[in-house]
Coordinates of C-alpha atoms and ligand atoms in Angstrom, one line a residue:
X1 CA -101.2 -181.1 66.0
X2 CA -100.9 -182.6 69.4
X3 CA -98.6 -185.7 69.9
X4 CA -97.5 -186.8 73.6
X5 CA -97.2 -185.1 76.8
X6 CA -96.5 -181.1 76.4
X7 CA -93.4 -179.8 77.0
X8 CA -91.7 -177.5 79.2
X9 CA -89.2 -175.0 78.1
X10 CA -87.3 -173.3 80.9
X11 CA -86.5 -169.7 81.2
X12 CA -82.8 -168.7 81.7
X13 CA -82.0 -165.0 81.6
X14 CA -78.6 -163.8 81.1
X15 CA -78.7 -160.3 82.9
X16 CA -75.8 -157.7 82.5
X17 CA -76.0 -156.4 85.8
X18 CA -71.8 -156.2 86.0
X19 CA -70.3 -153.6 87.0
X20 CA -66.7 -154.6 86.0
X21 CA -65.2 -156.9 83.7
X22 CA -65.1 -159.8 85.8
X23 CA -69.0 -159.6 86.0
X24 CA -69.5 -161.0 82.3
X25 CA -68.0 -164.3 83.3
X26 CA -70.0 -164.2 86.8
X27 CA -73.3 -163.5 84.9
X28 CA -72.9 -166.4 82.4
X29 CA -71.6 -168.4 85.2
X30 CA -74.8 -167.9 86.9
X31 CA -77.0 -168.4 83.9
X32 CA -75.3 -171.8 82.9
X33 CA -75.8 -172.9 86.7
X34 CA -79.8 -172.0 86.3
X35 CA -79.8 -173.9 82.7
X36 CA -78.4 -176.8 84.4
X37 CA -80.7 -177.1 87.1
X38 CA -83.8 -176.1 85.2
X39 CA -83.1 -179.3 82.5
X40 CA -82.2 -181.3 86.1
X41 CA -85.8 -179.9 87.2
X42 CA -87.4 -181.7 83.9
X43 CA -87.2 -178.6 81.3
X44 CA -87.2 -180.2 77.5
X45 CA -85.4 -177.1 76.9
X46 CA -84.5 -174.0 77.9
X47 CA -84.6 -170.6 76.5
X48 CA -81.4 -168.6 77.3
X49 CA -82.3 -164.6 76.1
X50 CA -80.1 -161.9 77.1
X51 CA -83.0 -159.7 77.9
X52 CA -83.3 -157.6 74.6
X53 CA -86.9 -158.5 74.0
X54 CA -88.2 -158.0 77.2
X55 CA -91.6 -155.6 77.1
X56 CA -90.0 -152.1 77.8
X57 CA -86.3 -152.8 77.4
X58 CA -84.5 -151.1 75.2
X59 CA -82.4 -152.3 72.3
X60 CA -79.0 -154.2 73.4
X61 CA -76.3 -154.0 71.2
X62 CA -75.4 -156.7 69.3
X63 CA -71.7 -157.8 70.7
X64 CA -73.2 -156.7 74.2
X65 CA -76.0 -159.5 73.2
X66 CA -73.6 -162.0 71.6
X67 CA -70.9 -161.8 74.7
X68 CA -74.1 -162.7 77.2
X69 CA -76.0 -165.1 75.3
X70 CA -73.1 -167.7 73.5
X71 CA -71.0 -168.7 76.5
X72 CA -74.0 -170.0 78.0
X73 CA -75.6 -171.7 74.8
X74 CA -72.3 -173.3 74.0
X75 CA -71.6 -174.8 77.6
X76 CA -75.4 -176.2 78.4
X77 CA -75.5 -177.3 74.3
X78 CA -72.1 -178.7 74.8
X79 CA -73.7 -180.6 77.9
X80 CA -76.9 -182.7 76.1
X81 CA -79.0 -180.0 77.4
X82 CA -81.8 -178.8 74.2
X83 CA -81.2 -174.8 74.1
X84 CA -82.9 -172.4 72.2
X85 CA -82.1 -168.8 71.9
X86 CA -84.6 -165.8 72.2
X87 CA -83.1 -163.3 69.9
X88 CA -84.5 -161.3 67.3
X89 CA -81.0 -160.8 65.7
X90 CA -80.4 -163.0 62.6
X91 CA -76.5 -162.6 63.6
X92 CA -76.9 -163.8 67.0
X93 CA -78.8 -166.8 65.4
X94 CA -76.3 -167.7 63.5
X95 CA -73.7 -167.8 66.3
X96 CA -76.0 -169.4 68.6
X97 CA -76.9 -172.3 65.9
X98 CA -73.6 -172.3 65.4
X99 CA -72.8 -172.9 69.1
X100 CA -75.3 -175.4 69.5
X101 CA -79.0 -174.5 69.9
X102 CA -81.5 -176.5 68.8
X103 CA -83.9 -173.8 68.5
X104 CA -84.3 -170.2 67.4
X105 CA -87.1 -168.2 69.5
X106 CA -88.0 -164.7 67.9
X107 CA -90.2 -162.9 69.9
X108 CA -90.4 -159.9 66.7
X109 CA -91.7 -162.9 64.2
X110 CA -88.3 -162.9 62.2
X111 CA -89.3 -160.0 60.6
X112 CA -85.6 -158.6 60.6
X113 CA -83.9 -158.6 57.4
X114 CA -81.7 -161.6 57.0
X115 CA -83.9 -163.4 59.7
X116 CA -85.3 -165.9 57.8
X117 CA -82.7 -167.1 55.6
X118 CA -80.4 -167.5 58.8
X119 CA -82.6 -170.5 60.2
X120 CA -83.1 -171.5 56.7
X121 CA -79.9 -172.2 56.0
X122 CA -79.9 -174.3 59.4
X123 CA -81.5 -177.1 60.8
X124 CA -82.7 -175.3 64.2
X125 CA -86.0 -175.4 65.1
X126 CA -87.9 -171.8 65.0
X127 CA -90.6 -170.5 67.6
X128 CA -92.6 -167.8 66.0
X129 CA -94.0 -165.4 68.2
X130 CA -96.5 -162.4 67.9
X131 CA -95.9 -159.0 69.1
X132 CA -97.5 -155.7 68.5
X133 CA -95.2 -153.1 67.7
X134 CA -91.6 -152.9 69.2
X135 CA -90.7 -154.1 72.9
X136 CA -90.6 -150.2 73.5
X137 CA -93.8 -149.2 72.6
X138 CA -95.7 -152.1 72.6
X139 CA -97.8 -151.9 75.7
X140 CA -99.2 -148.3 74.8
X141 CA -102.7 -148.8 74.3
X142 CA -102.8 -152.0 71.8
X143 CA -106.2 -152.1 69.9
X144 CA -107.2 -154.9 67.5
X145 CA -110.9 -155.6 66.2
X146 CA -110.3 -159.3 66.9
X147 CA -107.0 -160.3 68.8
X148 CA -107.4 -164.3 68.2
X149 CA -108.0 -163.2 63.9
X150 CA -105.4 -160.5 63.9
X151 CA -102.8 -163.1 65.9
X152 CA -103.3 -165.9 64.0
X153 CA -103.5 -164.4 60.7
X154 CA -100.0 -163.2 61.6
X155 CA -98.3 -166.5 62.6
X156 CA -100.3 -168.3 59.5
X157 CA -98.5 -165.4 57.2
X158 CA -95.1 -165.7 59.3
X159 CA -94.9 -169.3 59.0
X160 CA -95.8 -169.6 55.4
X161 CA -92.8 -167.2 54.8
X162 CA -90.7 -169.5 56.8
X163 CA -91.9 -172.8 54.9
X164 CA -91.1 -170.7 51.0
X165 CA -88.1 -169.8 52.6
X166 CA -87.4 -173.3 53.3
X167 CA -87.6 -174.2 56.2
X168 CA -89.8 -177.6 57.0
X169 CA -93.4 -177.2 58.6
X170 CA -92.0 -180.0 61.1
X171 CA -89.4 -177.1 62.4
X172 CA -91.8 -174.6 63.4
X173 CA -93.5 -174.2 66.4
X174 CA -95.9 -170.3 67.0
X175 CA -96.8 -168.7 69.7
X176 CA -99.4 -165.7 70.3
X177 CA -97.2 -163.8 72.7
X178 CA -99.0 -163.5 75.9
X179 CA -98.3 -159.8 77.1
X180 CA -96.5 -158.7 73.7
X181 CA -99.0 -155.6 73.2
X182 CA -102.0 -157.1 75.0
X183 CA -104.4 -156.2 77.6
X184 CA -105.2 -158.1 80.3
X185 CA -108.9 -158.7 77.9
X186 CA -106.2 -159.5 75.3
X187 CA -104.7 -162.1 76.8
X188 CA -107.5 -163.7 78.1
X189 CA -109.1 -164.2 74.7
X190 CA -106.1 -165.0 73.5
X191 CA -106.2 -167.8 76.2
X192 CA -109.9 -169.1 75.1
X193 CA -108.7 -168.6 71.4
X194 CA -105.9 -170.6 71.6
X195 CA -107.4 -174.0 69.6
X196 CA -108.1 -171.6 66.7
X197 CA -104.4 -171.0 66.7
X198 CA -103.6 -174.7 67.2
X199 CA -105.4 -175.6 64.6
X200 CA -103.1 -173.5 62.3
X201 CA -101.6 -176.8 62.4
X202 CA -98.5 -176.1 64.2
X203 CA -97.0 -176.9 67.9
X204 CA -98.2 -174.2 70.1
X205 CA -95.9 -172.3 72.6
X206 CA -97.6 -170.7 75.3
X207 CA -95.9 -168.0 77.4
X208 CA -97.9 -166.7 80.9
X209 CA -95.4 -167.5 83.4
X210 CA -95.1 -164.6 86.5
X211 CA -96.7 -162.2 83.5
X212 CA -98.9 -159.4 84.3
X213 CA -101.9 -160.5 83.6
X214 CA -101.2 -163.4 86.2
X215 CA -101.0 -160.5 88.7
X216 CA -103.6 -158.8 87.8
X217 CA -105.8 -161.4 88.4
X218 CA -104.5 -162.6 91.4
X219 CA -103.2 -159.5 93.0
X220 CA -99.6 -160.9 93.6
X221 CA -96.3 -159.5 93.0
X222 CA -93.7 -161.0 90.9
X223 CA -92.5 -163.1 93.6
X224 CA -95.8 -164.7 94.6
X225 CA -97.0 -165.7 90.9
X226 CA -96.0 -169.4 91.2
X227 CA -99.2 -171.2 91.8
X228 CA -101.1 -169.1 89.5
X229 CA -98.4 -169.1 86.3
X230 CA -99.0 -173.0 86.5
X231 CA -103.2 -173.0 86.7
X232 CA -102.0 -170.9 83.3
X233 CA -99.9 -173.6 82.3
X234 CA -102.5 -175.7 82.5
X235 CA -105.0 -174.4 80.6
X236 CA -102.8 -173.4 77.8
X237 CA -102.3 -177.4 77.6
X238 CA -106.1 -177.8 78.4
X239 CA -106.6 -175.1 75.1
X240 CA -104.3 -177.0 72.7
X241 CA -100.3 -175.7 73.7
X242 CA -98.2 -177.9 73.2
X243 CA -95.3 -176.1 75.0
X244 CA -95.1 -173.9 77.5
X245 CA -92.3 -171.0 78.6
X246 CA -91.7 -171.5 82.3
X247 CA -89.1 -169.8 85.1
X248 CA -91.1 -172.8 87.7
X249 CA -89.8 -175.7 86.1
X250 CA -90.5 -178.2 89.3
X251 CA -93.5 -177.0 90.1
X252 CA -95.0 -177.3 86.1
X253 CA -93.4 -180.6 85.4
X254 CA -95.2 -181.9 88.3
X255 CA -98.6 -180.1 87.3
X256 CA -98.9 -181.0 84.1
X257 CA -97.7 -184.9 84.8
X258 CA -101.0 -185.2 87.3
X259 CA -102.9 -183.4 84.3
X260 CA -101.3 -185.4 81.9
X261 CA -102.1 -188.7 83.9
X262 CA -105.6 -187.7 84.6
X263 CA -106.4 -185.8 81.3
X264 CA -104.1 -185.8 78.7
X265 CA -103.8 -189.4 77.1
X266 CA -107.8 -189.0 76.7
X267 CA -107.0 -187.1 73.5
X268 CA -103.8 -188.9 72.9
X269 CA -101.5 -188.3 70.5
Ligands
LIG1 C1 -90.5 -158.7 81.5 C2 -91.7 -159.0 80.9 C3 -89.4 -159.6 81.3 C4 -91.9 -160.1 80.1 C5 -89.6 -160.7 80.5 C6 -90.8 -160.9 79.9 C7 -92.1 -164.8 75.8 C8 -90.9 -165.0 75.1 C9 -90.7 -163.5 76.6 C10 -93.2 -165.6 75.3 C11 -91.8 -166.6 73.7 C12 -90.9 -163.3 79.9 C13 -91.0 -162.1 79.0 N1 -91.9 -163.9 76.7 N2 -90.7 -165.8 74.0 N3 -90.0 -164.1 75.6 N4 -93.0 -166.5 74.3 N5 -91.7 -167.4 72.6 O1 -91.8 -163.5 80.7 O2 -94.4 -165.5 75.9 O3 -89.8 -163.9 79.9 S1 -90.0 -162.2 77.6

């Protein structure tokens, strides 16, 4: 269901790249600094993760995860500023709730036990995302007979357990999960699929931004995937997103308010 202008969530990453004890505070220092300036920058909200779920990483331990991720939820919620937290631990969604976010972002689906019945028992809003396998193992040769089927299927069946569970239709938001055990093929028929998963009848949150596949297509590094993270921006608003997961934060706002202005009140809310 599209109402209004999309929105832009902005990504902050809280890294743990200390090497002594004084780094901790440095780290979330740094990460409340970028928080501020992406919601200065026009993010709705950001997304602070402290880079558990990334494609590849390995596991973080919880009170490693916890010490990263809370100072900075607490400070930007503490500020006005909307924050969700990408987590896939039920206990660091409790703590981040309970520290102010707004919104629970679980790349793994909360499909860990307990997961559910944490942001039940809350009033945070919930971003369900689709992944194939484990963050590990993930990107080793993902197969699926139909990707758009297979994904939507999954957030239909995810967010019906989240609705018994109790938590209200209005609350959740899913997302296919761009580069979560996709192909590049993947991804881009998960691109032209995605008003079949709109019209699951939920907000959709669309994730491309420096990803792989935007360097695969245009050849450019990490570094040099501005311009074409926000054409994918754009036509994950174009498809039916309603949200989309951003590090550029200046340059989308500013894309999508030209599309908006030229396009988007067309369909209206
Ligand atoms: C390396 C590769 C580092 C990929 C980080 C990533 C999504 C997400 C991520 C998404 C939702 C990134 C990803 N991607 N949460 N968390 N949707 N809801 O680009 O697409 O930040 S991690």
């Amino acid at each position: 269901m599209k109402t209004g202008r999309p929105r832009v969530m902005g990504i902050v990453n809280v890294t743990a790249d200390s090497f002594s004890d004084g780094g901790q505070f440095l780290d979330a220092r740094a990460a409340i600094a970028h928080g501020r300036l992406l919601a200065h920058e026009g993010a709705d909200l950001v997304d602070v993760g402290g880079e558990s779920t990334r494609p590849g990483a390995t596991a973080v331990a919880l009170e490693e995860e916890l010490r990263r991720v809370l100072p900075v939820v607490e400070t930007l919620a503490r500020e006005g500023i909307a924050v969700s937290v990408d987590t896939m631990k039920p206990e660091v969604m409790r703590a981040a709730i309970a520290a102010g976010a707004a919104m629970v972002n679980d790349v793994s689906g909360f499909r860990a036990p307990g997961a559910i019945e944490t942001v039940a028992s809350s009033k945070a809003a919930v971003c369900v995302m689709h992944m194939k396998g484990t963050p590990e193992t993930m990107q080793a040769e993902p197969f699926y007979d139909d990707v758009v089927r297979e994904v939507a299927a999954f957030l239909a069946e995810r967010a019906r357990a989240l609705e018994g569970a109790g938590v209200a239709k209005e609350r959740i938001v899913v997302d296919p999960g761009f580069g979560f055990g996709k192909t590049r093929a993947h991804n881009i028929q998960l691109m032209r699929g995605l008003p079949a998963i709109a019209a699951l009848g939920y907000p959709v949150l669309a994730g491309l931004s420096r990803k792989r596949t935007i360097g695969d297509i245009t050849g450019r590094p990490v570094s040099e995937r501005v311009a074409g993270s926000v054409a994918a921006a754009l036509v994950a608003v174009q498809n039916g997103a309603s949200m989309v997961r951003v590090h550029d934060v200046k340059e989308t706002v500013d894309a999508l308010k030209v599309w908006w202005e030229f396009e988007g009140e067309k369909r209206g809310p």
